[in-house]
PDB file of C-alpha atoms in Angstrom:
ATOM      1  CA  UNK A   1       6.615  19.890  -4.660  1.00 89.00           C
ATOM      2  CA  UNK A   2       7.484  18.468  -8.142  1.00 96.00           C
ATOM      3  CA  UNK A   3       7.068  19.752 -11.525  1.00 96.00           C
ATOM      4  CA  UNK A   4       6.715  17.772 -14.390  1.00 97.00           C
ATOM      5  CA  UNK A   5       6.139  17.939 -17.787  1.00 97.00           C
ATOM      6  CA  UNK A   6       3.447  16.283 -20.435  1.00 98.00           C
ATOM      7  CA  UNK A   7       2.900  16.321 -24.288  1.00 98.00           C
ATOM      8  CA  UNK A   8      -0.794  16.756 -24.846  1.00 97.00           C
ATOM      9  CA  UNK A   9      -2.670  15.503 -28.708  1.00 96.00           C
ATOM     10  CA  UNK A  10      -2.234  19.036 -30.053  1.00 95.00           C
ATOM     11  CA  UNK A  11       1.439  18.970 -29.913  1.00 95.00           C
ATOM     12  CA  UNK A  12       1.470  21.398 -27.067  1.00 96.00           C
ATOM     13  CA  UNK A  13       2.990  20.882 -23.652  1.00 97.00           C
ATOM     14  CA  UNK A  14       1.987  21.727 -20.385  1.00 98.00           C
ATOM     15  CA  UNK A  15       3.876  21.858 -16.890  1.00 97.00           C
ATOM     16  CA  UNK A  16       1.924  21.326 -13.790  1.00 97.00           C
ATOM     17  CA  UNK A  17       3.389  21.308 -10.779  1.00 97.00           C
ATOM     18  CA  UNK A  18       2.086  18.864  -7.229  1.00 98.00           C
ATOM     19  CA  UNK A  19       2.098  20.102  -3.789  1.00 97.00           C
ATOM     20  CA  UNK A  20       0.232  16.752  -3.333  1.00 97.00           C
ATOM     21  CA  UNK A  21      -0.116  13.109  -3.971  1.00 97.00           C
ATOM     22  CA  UNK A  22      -2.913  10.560  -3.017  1.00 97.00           C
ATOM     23  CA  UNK A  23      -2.905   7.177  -4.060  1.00 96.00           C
ATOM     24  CA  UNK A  24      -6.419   5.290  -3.973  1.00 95.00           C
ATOM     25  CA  UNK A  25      -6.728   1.942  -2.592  1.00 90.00           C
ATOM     26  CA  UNK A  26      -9.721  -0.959  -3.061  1.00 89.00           C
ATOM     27  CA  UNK A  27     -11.339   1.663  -5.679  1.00 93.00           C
ATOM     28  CA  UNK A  28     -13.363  -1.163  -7.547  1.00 89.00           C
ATOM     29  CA  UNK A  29     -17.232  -0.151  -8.547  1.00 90.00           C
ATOM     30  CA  UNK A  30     -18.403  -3.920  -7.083  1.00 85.00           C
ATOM     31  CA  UNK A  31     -18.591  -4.761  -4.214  1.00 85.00           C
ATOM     32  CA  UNK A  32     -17.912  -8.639  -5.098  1.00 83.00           C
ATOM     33  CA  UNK A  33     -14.694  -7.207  -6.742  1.00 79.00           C
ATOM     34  CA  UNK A  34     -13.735  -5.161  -3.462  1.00 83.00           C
ATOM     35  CA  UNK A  35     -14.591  -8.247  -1.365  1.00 83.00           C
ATOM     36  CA  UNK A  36     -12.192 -10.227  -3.592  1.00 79.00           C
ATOM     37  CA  UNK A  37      -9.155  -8.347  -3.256  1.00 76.00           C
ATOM     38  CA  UNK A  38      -9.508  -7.275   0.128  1.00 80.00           C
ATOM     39  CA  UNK A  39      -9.366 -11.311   0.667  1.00 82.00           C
ATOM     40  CA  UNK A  40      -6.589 -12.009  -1.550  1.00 75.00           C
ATOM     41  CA  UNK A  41      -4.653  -9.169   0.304  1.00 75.00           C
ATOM     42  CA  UNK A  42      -5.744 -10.947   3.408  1.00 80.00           C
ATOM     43  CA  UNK A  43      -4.158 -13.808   2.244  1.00 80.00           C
ATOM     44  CA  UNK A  44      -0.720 -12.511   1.843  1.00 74.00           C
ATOM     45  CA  UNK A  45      -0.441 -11.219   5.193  1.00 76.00           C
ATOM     46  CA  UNK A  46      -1.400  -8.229   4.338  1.00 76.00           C
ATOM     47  CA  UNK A  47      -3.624  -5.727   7.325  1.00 76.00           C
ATOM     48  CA  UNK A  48      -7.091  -4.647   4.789  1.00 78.00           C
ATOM     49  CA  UNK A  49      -8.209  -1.179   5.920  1.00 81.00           C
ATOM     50  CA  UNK A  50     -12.238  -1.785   7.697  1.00 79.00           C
ATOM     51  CA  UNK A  51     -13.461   1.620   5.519  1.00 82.00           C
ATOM     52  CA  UNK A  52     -12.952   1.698   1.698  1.00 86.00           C
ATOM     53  CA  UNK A  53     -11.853   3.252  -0.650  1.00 93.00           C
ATOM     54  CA  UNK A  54      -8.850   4.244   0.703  1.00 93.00           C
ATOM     55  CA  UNK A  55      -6.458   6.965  -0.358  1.00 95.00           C
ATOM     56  CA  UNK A  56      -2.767   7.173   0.548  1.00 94.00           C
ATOM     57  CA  UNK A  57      -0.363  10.102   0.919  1.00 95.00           C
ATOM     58  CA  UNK A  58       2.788  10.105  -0.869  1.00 94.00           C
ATOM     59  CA  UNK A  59       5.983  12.053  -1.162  1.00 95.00           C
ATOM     60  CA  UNK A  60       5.646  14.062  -4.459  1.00 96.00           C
ATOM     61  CA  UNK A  61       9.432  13.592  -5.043  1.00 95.00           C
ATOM     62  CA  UNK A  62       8.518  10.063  -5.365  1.00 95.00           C
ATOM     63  CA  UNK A  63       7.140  11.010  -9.036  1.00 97.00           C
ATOM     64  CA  UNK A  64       9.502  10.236 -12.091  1.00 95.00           C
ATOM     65  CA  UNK A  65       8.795   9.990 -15.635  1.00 96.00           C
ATOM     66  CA  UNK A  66      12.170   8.028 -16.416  1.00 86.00           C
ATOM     67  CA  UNK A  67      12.689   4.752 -17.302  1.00 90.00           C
ATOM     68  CA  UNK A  68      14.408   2.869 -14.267  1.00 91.00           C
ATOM     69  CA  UNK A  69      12.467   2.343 -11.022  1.00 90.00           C
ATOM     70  CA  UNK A  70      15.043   2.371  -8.138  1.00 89.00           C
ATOM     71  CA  UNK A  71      14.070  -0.312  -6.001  1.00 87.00           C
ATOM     72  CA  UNK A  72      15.665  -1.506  -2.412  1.00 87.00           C
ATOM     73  CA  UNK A  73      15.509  -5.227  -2.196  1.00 86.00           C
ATOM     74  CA  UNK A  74      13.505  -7.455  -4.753  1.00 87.00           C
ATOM     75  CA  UNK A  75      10.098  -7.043  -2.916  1.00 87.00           C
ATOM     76  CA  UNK A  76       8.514  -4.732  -5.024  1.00 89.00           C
ATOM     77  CA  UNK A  77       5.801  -5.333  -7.336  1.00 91.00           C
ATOM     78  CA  UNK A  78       3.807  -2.432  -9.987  1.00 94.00           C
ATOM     79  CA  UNK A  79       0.612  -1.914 -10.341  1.00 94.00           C
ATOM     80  CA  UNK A  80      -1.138   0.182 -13.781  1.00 97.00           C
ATOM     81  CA  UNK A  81      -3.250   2.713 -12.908  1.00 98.00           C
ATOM     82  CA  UNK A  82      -5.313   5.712 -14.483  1.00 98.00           C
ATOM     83  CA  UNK A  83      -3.981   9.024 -13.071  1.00 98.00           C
ATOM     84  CA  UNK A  84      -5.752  12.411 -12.564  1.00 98.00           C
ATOM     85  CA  UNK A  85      -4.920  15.521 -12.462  1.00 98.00           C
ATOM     86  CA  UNK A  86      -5.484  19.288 -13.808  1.00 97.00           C
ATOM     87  CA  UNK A  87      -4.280  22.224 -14.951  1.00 97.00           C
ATOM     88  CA  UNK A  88      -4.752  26.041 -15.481  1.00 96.00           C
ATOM     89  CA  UNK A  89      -8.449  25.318 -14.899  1.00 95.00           C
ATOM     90  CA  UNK A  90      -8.388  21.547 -17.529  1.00 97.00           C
ATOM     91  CA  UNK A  91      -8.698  18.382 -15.831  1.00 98.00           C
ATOM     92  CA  UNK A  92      -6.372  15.750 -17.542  1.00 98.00           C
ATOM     93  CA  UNK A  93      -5.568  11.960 -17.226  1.00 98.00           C
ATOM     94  CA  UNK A  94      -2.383   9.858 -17.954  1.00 98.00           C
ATOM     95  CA  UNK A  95      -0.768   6.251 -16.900  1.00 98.00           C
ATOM     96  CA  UNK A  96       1.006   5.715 -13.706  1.00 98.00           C
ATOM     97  CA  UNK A  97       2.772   2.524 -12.351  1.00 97.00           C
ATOM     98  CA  UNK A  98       2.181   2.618  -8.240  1.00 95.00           C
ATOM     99  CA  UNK A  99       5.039   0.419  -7.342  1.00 92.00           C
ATOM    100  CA  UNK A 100       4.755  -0.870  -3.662  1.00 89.00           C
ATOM    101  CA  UNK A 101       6.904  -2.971  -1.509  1.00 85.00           C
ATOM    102  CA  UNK A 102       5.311  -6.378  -0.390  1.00 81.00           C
ATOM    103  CA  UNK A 103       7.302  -7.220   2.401  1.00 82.00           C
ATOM    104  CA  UNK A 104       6.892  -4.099   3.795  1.00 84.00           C
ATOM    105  CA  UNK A 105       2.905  -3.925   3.337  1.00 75.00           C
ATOM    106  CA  UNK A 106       2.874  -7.393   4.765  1.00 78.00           C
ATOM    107  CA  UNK A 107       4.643  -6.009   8.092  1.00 80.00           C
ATOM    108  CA  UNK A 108       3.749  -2.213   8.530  1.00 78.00           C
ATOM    109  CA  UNK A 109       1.520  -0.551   6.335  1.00 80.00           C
ATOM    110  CA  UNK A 110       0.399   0.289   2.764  1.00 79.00           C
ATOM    111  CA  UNK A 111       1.254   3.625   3.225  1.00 78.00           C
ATOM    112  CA  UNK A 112       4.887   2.968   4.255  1.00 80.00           C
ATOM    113  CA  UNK A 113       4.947   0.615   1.716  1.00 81.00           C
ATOM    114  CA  UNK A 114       3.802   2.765  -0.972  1.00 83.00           C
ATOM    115  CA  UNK A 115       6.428   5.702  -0.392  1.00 82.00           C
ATOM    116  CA  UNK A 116       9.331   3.413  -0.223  1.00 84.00           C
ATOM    117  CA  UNK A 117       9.002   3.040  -4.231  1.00 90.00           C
ATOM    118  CA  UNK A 118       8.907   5.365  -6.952  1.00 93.00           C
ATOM    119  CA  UNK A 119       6.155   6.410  -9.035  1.00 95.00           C
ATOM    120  CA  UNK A 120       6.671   5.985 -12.871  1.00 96.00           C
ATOM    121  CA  UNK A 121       4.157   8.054 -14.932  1.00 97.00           C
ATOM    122  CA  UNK A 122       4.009   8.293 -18.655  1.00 98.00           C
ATOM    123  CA  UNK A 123       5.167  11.860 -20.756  1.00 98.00           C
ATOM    124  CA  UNK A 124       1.741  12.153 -22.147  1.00 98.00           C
ATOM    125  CA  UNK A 125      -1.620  13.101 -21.107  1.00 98.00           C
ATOM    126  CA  UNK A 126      -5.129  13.334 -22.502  1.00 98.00           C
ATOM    127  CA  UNK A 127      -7.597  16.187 -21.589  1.00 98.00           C
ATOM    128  CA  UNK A 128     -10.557  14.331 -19.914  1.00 98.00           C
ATOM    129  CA  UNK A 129     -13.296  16.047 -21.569  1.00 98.00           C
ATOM    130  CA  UNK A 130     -11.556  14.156 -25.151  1.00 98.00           C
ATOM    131  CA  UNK A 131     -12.474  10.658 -22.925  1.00 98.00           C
ATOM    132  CA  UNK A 132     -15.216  11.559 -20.839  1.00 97.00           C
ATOM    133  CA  UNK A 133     -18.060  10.076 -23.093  1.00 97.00           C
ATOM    134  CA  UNK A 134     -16.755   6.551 -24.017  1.00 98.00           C
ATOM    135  CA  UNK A 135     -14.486   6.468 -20.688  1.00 98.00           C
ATOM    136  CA  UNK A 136     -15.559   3.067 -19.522  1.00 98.00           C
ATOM    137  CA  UNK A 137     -14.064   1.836 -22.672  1.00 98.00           C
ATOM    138  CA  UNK A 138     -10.980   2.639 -21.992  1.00 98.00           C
ATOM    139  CA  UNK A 139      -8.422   0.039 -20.886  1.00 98.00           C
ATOM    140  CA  UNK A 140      -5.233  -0.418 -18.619  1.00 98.00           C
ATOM    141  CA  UNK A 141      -2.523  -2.933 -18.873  1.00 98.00           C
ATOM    142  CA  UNK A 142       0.750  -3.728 -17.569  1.00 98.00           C
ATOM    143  CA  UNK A 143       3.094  -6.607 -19.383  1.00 97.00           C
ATOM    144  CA  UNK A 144       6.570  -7.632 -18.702  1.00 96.00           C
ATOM    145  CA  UNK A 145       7.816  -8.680 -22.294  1.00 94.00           C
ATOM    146  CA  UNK A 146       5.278 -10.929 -24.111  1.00 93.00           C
ATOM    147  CA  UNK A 147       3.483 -11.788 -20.431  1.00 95.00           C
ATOM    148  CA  UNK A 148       0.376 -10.260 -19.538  1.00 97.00           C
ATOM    149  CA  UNK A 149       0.392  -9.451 -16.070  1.00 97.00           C
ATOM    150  CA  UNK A 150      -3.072  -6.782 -15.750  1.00 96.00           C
ATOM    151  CA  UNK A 151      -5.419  -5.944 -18.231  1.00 96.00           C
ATOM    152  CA  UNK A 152      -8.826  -4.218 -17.828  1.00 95.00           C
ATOM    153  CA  UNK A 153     -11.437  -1.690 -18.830  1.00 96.00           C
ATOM    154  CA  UNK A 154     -11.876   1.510 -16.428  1.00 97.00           C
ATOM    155  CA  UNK A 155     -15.031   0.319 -15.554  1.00 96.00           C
ATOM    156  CA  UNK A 156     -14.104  -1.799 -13.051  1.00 94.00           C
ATOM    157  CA  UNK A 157     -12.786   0.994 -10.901  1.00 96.00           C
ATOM    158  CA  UNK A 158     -14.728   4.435  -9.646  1.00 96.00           C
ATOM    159  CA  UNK A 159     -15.314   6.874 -12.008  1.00 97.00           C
ATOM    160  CA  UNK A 160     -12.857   9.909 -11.913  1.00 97.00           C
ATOM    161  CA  UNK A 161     -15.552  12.012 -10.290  1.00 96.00           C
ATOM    162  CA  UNK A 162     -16.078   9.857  -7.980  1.00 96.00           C
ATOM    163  CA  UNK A 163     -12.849   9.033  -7.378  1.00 97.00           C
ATOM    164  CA  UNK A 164     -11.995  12.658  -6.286  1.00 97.00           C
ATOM    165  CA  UNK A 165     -15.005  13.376  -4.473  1.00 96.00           C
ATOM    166  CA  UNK A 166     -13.994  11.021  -1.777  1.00 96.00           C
ATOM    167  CA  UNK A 167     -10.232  11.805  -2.272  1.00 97.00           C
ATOM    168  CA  UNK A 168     -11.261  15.585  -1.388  1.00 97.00           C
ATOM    169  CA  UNK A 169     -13.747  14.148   1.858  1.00 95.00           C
ATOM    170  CA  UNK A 170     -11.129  11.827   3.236  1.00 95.00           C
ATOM    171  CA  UNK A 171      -8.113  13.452   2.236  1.00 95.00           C
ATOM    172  CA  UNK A 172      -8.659  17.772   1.019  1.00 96.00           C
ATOM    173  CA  UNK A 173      -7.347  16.737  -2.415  1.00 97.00           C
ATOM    174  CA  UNK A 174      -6.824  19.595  -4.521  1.00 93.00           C
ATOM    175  CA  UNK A 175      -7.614  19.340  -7.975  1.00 90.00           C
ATOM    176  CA  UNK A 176      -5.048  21.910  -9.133  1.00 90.00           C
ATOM    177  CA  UNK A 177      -1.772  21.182  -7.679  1.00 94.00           C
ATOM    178  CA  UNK A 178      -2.871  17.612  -6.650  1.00 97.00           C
ATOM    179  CA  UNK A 179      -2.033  14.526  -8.353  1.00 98.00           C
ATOM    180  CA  UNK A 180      -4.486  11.119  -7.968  1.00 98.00           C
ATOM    181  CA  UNK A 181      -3.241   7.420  -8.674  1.00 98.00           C
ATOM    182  CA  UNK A 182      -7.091   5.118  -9.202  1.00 97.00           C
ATOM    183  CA  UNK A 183      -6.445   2.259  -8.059  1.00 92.00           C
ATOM    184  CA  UNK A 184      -5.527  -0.857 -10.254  1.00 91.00           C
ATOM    185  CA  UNK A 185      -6.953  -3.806 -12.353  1.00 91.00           C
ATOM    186  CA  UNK A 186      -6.870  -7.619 -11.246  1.00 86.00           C
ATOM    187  CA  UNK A 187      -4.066  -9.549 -11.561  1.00 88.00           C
ATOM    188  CA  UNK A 188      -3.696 -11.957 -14.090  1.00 92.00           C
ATOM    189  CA  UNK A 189      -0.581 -13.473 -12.994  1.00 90.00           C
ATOM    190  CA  UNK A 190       1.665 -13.373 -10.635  1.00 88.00           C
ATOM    191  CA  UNK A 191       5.059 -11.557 -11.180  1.00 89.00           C
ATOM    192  CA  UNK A 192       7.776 -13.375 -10.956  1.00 88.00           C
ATOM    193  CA  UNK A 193      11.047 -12.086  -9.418  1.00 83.00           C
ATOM    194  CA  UNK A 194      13.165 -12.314 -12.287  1.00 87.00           C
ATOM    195  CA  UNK A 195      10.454  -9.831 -14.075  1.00 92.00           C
ATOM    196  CA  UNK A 196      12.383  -6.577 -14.180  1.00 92.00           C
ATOM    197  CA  UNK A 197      11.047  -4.691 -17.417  1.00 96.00           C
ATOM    198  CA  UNK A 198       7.922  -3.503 -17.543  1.00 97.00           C
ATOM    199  CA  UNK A 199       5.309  -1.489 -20.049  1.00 97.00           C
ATOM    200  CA  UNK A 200       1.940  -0.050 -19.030  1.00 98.00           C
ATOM    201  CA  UNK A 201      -0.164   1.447 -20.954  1.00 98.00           C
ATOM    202  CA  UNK A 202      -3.780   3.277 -20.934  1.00 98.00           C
ATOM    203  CA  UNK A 203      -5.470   2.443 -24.110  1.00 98.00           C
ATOM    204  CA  UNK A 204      -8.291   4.248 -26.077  1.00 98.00           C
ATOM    205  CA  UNK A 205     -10.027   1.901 -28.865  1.00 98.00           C
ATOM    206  CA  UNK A 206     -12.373   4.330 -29.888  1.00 98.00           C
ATOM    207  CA  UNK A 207      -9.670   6.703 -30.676  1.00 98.00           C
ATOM    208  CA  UNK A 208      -7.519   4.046 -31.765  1.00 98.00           C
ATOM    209  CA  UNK A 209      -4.523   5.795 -29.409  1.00 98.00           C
ATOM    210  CA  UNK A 210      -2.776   4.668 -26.005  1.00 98.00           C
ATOM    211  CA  UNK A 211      -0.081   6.801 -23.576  1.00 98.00           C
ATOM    212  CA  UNK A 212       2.667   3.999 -22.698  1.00 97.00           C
ATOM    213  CA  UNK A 213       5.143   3.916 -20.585  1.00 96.00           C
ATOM    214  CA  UNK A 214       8.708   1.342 -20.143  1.00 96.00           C
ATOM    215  CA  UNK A 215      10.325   1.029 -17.245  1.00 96.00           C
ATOM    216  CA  UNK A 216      12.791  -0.964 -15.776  1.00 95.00           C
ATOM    217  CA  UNK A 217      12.958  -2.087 -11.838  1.00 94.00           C
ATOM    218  CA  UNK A 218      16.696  -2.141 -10.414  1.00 92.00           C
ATOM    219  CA  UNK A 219      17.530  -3.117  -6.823  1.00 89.00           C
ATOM    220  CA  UNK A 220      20.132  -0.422  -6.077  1.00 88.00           C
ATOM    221  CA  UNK A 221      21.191  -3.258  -2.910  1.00 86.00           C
ATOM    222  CA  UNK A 222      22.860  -5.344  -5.682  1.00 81.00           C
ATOM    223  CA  UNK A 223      26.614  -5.033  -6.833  1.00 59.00           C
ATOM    224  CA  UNK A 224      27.236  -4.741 -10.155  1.00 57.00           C
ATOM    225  CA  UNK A 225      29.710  -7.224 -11.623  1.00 47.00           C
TER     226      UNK A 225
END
């Protein structure tokens, strides 16, 4: 269980608190695009799941809205996604970063993989219903400096409804008290290891507004000099 905390656009806070964490996998709306990652996957060793989407439990304590991303060994990689939750009855969304470890999906499993690495999410979130109408406008992106590295509208992954009707048929999710990471955009380039700092962000054009989020990746394996 983990509480955190979130400024909302009126200025208010609010504090839910998750007994659960899912984290979708292949979540795209086409199938070409679905078919195209699962090969690219495929192609760096890793094992692609025969049913998808997918949706992987994680550690709630793995959640963190700081700015350093403790990291063991220089395998990891982030990934921007859209993340859902709710509260007191109002369904919300923010940013997340699902970090993963590479060599460890290439050898065991996504899922292992997945809870090795922290979960950076942003201190603000939007209530849905404020996005719901021009939500396929909306865009995510994740840049290391001046570099690019993901940038795409929602529309390229399931709908939020969607999203958590098969998280609750595969998985129970639980709206209140449960916490869902989407999925992520394509890649536009590859990160290179000495890429360390890191900014996501979930952008709104038609309300000219983003959440953001900075973060930095340390390997807690190296000495300091």
């Amino acid at each position: 269980m983990t509480q955190l905390r979130f400024m909302t656009p009126d200025g208010g806070a609010i504090f839910p608190v998750v007994e659960q964490l899912l984290l979708a996998g292949y979540s795209g709306r086409s199938e070409i695009d679905v078919a195209a990652h699962l090969a690219e996957m495929r192609a760096l060793g890793v094992s692609v799941p025969p049913n998808v989407p997918v949706f992987h439990p994680a550690m709630t304590c793995l959640l963190m809205q700081g700015g350093r991303v403790e990291a063991i060994g220089p395998d990891t990689r982030p990934e921007v996604e859209f993340v859902l939750f709710s509260f007191e009855g109002t369904d919300y969304v923010t940013v997340g970063n699902d970090q993963f470890d590479l060599a460890t999906e290439q050898h065991y499993s996504a899922e292992k993989s997945k809870s090795l690495c922290q979960k950076v999410i942003a201190r603000t979130a939007w209530p849905f219903s404020e996005v719901r109408d021009h939500w396929d406008r909306l865009i995510l992106e994740l840049r290391s400096g001046q570099t690019l590295l993901q940038a795409g509208a929602v529309d390229s992954i399931l709908a939020p409804d969607s999203l958590i009707v098969q998280a609750q048929r595969q998985r129970g999710f639980r709206r209140e008290r449960g916490m869902l990471f989407s999925g992520t955009v394509p890649m536009l380039q590859p990160i290179e290891p000495c890429m360390l700092d890191f900014a996501i962000a979930l952008r709104d054009p038609v309300l000219g507004r983003a959440i953001s989020c900075d973060f930095k990746v340390a390997d807690v394996t190296l000495v300091a000099a």
